Coordinates of C-alpha atoms and ligand atoms in Angstrom, one line a residue:
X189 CA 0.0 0.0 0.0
X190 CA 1.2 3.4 -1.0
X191 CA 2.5 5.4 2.5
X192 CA 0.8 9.0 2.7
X193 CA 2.7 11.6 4.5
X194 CA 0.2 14.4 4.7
X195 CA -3.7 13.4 4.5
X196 CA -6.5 14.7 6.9
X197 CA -10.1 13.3 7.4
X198 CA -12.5 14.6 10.2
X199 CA -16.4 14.7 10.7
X200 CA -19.3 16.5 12.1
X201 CA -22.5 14.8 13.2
X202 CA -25.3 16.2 11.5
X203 CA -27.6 16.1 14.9
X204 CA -28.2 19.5 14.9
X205 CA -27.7 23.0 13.9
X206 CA -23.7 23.9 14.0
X207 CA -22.6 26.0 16.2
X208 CA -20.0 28.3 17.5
X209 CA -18.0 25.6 19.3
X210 CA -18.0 22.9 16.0
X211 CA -16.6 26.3 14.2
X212 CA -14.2 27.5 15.9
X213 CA -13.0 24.1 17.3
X214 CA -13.1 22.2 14.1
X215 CA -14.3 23.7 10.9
X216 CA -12.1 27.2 10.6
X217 CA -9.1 25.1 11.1
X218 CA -10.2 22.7 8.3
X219 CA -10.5 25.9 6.2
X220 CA -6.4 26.5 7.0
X221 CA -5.1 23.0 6.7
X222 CA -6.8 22.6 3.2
X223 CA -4.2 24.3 1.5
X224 CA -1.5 22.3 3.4
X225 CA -3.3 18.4 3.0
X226 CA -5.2 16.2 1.2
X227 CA -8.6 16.4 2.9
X228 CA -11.6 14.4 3.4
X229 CA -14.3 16.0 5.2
X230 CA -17.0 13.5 6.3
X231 CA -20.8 14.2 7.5
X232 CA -21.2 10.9 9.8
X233 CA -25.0 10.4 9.8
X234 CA -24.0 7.1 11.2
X235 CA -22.7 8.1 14.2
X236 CA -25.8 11.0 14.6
X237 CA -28.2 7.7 14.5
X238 CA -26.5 6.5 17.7
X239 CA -29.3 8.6 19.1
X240 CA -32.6 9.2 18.1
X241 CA -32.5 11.4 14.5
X242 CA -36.3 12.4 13.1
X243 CA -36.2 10.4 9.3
X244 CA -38.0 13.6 8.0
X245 CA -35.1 16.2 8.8
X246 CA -32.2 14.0 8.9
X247 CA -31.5 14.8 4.8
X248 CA -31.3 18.3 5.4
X249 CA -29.6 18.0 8.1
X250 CA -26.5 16.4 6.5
X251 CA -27.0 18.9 3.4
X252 CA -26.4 22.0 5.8
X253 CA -23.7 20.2 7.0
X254 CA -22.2 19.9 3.9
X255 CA -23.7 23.6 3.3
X256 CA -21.7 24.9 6.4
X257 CA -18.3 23.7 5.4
X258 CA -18.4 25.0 1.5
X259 CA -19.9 28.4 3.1
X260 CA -16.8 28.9 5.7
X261 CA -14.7 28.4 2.9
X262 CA -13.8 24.3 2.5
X263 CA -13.4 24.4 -1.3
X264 CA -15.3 20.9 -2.3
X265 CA -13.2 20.7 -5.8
X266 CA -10.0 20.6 -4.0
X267 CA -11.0 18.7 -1.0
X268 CA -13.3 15.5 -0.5
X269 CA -16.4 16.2 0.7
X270 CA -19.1 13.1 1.7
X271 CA -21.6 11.8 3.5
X272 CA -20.6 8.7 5.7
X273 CA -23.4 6.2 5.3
X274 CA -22.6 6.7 1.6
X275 CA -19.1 4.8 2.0
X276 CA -19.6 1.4 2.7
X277 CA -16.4 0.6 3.8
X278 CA -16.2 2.5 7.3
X279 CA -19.2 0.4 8.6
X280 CA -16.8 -2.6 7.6
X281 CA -14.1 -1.7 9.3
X282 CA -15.9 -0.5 12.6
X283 CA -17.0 -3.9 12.6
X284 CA -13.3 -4.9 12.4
X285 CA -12.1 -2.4 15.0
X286 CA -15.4 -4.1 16.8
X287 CA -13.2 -6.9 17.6
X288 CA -10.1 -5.3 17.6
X289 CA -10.5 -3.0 20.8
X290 CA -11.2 -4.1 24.2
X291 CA -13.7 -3.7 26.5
X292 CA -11.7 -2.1 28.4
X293 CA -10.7 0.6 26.7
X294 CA -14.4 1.8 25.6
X295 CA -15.5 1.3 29.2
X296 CA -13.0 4.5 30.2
X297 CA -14.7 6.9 27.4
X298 CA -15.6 10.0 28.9
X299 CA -18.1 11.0 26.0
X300 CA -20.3 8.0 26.7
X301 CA -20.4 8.0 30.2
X302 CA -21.5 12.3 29.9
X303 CA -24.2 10.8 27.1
X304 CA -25.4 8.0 28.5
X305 CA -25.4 9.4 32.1
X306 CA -27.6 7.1 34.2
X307 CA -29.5 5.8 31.9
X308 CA -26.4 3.6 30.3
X309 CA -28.6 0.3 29.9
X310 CA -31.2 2.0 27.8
X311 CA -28.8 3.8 25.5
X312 CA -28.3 2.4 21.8
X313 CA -24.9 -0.1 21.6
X314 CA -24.2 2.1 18.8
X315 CA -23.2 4.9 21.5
X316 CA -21.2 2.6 23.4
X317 CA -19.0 1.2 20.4
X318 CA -19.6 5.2 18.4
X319 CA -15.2 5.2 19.0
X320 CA -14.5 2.3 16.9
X321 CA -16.5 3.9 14.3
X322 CA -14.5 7.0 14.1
X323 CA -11.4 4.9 14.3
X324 CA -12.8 3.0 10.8
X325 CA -13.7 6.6 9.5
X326 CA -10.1 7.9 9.9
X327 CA -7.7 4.6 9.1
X328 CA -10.3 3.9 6.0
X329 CA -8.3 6.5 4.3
X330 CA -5.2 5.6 5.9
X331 CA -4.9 9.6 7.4
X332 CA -2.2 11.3 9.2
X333 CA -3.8 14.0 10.9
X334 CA -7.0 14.5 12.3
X335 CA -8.0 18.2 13.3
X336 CA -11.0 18.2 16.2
X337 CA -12.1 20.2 19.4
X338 CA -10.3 19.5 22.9
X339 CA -13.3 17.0 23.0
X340 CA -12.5 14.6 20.9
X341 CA -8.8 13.9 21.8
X342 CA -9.5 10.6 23.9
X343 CA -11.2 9.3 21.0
X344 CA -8.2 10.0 19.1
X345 CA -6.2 8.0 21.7
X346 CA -8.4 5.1 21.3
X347 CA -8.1 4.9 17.1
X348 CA -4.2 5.4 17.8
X349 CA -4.2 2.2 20.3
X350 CA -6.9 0.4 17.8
X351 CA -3.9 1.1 14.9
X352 CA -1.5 0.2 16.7
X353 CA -2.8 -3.2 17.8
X354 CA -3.9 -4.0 14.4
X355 CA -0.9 -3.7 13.2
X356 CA 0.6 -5.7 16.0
X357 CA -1.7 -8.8 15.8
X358 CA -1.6 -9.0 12.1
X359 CA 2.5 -8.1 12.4
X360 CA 1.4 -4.8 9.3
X361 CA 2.5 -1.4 9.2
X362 CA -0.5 -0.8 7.1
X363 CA -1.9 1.5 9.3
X364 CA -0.3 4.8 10.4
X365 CA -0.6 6.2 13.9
X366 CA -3.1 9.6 13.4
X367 CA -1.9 13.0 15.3
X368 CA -4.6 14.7 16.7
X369 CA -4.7 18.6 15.7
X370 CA -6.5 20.2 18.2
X371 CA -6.0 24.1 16.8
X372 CA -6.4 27.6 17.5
X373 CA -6.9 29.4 20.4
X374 CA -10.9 28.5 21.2
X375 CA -10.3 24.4 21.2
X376 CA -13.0 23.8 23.9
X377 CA -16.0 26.9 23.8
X378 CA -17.9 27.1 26.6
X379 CA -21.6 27.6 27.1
X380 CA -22.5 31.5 27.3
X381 CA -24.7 30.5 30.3
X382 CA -22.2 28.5 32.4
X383 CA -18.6 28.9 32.0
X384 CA -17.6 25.3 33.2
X385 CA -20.1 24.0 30.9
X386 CA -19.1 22.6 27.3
X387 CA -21.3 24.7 24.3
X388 CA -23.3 21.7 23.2
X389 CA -26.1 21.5 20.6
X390 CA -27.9 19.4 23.5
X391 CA -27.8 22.7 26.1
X392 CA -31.5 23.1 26.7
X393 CA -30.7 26.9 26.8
X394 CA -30.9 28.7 23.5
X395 CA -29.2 31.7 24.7
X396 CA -25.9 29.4 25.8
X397 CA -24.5 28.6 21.9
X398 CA -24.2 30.8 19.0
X399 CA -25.2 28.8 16.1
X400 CA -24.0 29.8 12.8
X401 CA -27.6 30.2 11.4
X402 CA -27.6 32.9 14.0
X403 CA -29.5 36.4 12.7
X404 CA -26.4 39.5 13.7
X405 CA -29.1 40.9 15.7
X406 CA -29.5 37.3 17.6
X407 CA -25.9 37.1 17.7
X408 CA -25.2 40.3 19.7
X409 CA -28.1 39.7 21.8
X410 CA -26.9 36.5 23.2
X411 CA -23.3 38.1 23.7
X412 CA -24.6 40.8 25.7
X413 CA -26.8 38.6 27.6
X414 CA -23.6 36.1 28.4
X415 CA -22.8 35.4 31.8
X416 CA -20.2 37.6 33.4
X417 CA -19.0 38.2 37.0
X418 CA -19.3 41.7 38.6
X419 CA -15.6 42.5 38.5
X420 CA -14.0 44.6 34.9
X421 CA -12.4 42.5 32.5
X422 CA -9.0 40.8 34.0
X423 CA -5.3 42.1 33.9
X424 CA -3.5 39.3 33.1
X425 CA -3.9 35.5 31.7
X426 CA -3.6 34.3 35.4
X427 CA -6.2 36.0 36.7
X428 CA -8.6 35.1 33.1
X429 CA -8.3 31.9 34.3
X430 CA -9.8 31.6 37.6
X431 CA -12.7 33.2 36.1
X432 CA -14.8 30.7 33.2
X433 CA -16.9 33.4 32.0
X434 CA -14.4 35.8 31.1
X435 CA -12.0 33.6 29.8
X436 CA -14.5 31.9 27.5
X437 CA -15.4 35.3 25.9
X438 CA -11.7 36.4 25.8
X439 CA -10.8 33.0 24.2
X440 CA -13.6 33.0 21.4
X441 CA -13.0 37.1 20.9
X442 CA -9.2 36.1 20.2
X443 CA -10.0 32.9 18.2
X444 CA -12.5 35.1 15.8
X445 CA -9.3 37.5 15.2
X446 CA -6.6 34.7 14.8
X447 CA -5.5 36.6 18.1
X448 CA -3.2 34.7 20.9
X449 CA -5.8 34.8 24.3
X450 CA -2.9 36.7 26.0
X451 CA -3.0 39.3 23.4
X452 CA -7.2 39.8 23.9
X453 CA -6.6 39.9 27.5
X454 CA -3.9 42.5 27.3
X455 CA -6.2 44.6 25.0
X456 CA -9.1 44.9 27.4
X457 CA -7.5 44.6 30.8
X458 CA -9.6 46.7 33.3
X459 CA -12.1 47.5 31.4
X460 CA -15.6 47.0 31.6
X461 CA -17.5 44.0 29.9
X462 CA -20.4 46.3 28.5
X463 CA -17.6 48.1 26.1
X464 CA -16.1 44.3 25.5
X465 CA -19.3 42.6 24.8
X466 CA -20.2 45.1 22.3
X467 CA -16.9 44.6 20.3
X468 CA -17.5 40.8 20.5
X469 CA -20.6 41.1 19.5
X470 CA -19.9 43.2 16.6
X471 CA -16.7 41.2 16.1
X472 CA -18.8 37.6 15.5
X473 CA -21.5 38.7 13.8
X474 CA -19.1 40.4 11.0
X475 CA -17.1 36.9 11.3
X476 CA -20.0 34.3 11.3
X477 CA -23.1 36.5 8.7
X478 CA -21.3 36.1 6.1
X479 CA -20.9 32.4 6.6
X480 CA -24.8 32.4 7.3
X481 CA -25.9 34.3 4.5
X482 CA -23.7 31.9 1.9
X483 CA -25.1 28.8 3.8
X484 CA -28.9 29.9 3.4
X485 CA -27.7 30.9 -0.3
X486 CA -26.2 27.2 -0.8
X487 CA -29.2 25.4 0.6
X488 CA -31.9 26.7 -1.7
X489 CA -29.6 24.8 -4.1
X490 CA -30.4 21.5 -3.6
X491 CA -29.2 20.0 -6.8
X492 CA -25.6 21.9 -6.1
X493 CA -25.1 20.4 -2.8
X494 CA -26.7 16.5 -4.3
X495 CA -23.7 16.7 -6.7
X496 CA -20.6 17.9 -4.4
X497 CA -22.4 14.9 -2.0
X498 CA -22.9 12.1 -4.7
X499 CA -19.0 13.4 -6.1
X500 CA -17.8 12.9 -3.0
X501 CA -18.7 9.5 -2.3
X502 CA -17.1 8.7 -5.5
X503 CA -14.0 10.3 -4.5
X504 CA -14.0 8.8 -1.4
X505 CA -15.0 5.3 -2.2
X506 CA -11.8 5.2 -4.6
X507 CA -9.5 5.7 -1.6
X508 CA -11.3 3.5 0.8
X509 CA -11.9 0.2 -1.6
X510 CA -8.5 -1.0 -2.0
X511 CA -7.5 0.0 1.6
X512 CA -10.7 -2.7 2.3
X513 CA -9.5 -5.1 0.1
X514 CA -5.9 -5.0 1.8
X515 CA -7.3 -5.5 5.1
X516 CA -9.4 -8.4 4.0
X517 CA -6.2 -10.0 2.7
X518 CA -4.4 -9.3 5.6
X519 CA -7.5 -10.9 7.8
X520 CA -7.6 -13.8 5.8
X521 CA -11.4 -12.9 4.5
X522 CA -12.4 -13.9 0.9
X523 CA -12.6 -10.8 -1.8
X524 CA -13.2 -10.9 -5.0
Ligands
LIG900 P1 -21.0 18.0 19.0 O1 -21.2 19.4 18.5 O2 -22.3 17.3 19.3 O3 -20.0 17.9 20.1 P2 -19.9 17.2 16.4 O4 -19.7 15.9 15.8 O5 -20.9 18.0 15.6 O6 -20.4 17.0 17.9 O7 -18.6 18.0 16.6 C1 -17.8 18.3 15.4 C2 -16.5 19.0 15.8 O8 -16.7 20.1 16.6 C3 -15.6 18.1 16.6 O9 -14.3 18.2 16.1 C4 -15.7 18.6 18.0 O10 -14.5 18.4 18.7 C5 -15.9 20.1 17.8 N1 -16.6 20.7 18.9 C6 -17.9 20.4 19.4 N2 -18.2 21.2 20.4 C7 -17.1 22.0 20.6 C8 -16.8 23.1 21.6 N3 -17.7 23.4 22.5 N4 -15.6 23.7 21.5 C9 -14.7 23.3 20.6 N5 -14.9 22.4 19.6 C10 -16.1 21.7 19.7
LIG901 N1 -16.9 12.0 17.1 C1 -16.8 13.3 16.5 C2 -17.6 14.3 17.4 O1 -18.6 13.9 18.0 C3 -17.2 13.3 15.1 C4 -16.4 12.4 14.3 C5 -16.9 11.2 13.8 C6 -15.1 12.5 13.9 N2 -15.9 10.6 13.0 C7 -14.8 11.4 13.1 C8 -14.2 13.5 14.1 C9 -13.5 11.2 12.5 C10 -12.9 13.4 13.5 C11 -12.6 12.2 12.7 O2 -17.4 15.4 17.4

C-alpha cells in the first residue's frame, strides 16, 4: 500500500444545527489546513443515528452540513467532501475495530459516560462502540492528521491504540498512527450560560451557543446577555483563568481574530465588559453573517449540494476500496 505523509479526514455529526464551538473548534481550522493536506471531510450520519434522529429532517440535516463547510470556505473541488453512510467501507471496518479494541478501553470513554449518564442500559450499543466507528472513519483513508475540538482527543487515543494493535496482531504497518490537531486558540467553547459548561447542541438553553444560522441581531443579543461576574475585564492571563466566563469570551474574541488569548486579555485589561461585549458582538457577527448568508444561499440549491455529496462518495469510495480489500487479505477474508 502506497505510505501518505500528509492526509486529513475529520467529521461532524449532522444532529443538529452547528454551532460556535464545532466552528471555531473544528471547521475554521479545516479551512487553513486545506491548503497544506489532502482532505476528506465526512458528515457521519451514522454516528448521529447512535441517538434518536427524526427520518424527515435527517437529509437536510446532512446537506447544511455539507452547506456549512463549503460556506466557511472548505473548497469541495479541492478537497473530499461526503456523507458517511454513503461509504460502505467505514461500517466494515468498525465492525473490524469491533473486535479489535477491548472492553476495556471503551468502558473509560468519557463521552459516553457524559451521554449516557444514568441511563447507560437503555442507550443504543451504537453509543457505546460510536469510537471504533471513528477509528474506521479515519484509518479507512489511511490519514495522518485528524484536526478536532479538545473533546474529541481521547477518541483520538483510542483509534491510535486500535492502529497500533492492528498492526501488531496482524504483524502490518498498514496503518499509520493519526496525530490529533486540536487548533487555535478556542479548542473547547464554553456555554454562554455557564462557563464550566461545554457549548453543546444538546444545552437546553438557547441563549448558551451561537449557532451559525444565528440572525447578527440574535448574535449580539446572546453576547450581551452572556454570563459575566461583577468584576471589569482581567489584567493578566492568570487572573482570566480563575474566572470561566471571562475567559470563554476572551478565548472565542481572540479565536475570531486569529489573536493569541494573551493578546485579547492585554487589550481589554480593566475594562468594563459592556464596552467588550459590544466589540465581541460586533466582532462575531461580522465573522460568522457572512458564513450564514452563503449557507442559506447554498441550501436553496439542492441540486448543487446533491452533486458535491454524490461526487464525494465517489472520491471517497476510490481511496477507501482498496485500503478494504488490503485489510481483507491481511485478515484472511475472501474478496473478489
Ligand atoms: P457535537 O457538536 O455534538 O460535540 P460534532 O460531531 O458535531 O459534535 O462535533 C464536530 C466537531 O466540533 C468536533 O471536532 C468537536 O471536537 C468540535 N466541537 C464540538 N463542540 C465544541 C466546543 N464546544 N468547543 C470546541 N470544539 C467543539
Ligand atoms: N466524534 C466526533 C464528534 O462527536 C465526530 C467524528 C466522527 C469525527 N468521526 C470522526 C471527528 C472522525 C474526526 C474524525 O465530534
Amino acid at each position: 500500500m502506497e505510505k501518505v505523509s500528509k492526509r486529513i479526514l475529520s467529521g461532524v455529526q449532522p444532529s443538529g444545527d452547528l454551532h460556535l464551538g464545532n466552528y471555531l473548534g473544528a471547521i475554521k481550522n479545516f479551512v487553513s489546513l486545506q491548503k497544506e493536506f489532502e482532505c476528506f471531510f465526512c458528515v457521519v450520519d451514522l454516528h448521529a443515528i447512535t441517538v434518536w434522529q427524526d427520518p424527515k429532517i435527517l437529509k437536510q440535516k446532512t446537506r447544511e452540513v455539507a452547506a456549512a463547510f463549503i460556506a466557511s470556505g472548505i473548497d469541495p473541488e479541492k478537497n473530499t467532501l461526503f456523507v458517511q453512510s454513503q461509504v460502505p467501507q467505514h461500517a466494515q471496518l468498525a465492525w473490524i475495530f469491533n473486535c479489535v479494541a477491548r472492553m476495556g478501553w471503551l468502558n473509560r470513554m468519557t463521552q459516553f459516560k457524559d451521554k449516557a449518564g444514568k441511563n447507560s442500559e437503555n442507550v443504543s450499543v451504537g453509543l457505546f462502540s460510536y469510537p471504533t466507528l471513528m477509528a474506521a472513519d479515519i484509518l479507512i483513508y489511511l490519514a495522518t492528521h485528524v484536526p478536532v475540538g479538545e473533546d474529541q482527543k481521547q477518541h483520538l487515543e483510542l483509534t491510535r491504540d486500535i492502529a497500533q494493535k492492528f498492526n501488531s496482531d496482524f504483524k502490518t504497518d498498514i496503518f499509520p498512527i493519526p496525530e490529533p490537531l486540536i487548533l487555535g486558540a478556542a479548542t473547547r467553547v464554553m456555554s454562554l450560560r455557564d462557563g464550566l459548561k461545554k457549548m453543546s447542541k444538546s444545552d437546553p438553553s438557547d441563549y448558551s451557543r451561537i449557532m451559525l444560522s444565528d440572525s447578527e441581531e440574535e448574535i449580539q443579543k446572546k453576547i450581551r446577555k452572556a454570563k459575566t461576574d461583577p468584576l471589569p475585564l482581567p489584567d493578566n492571563i492568570e487572573d482570566a483563568k480563575k474566572r470561566p466566563e471571562a475567559i470563554n469570551l476572551l478565548t472565542i474574541y481572540a479565536a475570531l481574530n486569529d489573536l493569541e488569548v494573551e493578546k485579547a486579555v492585554a487589550n481589554y485589561a480593566g475594562k468594563e465588559f459592556s464596552q467588550f461585549k459590544k466589540d465581541l458582538g460586533e466582532l462575531a457577527s461580522a465573522k460568522l453573517s457572512p458564513i450564514s448568508l452563503e449557507m442559506n444561499k447554498l441550501m436553496k440549491d439542492e441540486k448543487y449540494l446533491d452533486s458535491i455529496i454524490s461526487n464525494g462518495k465517489e472520491r471517497a469510495i476510490n481511496v477507501a476500496e482498496p485500503v478494504l480489500s488490503k485489510i481483507y487479505e491481511i485478515i484472511g477474508f475472501f474478496r473478489d
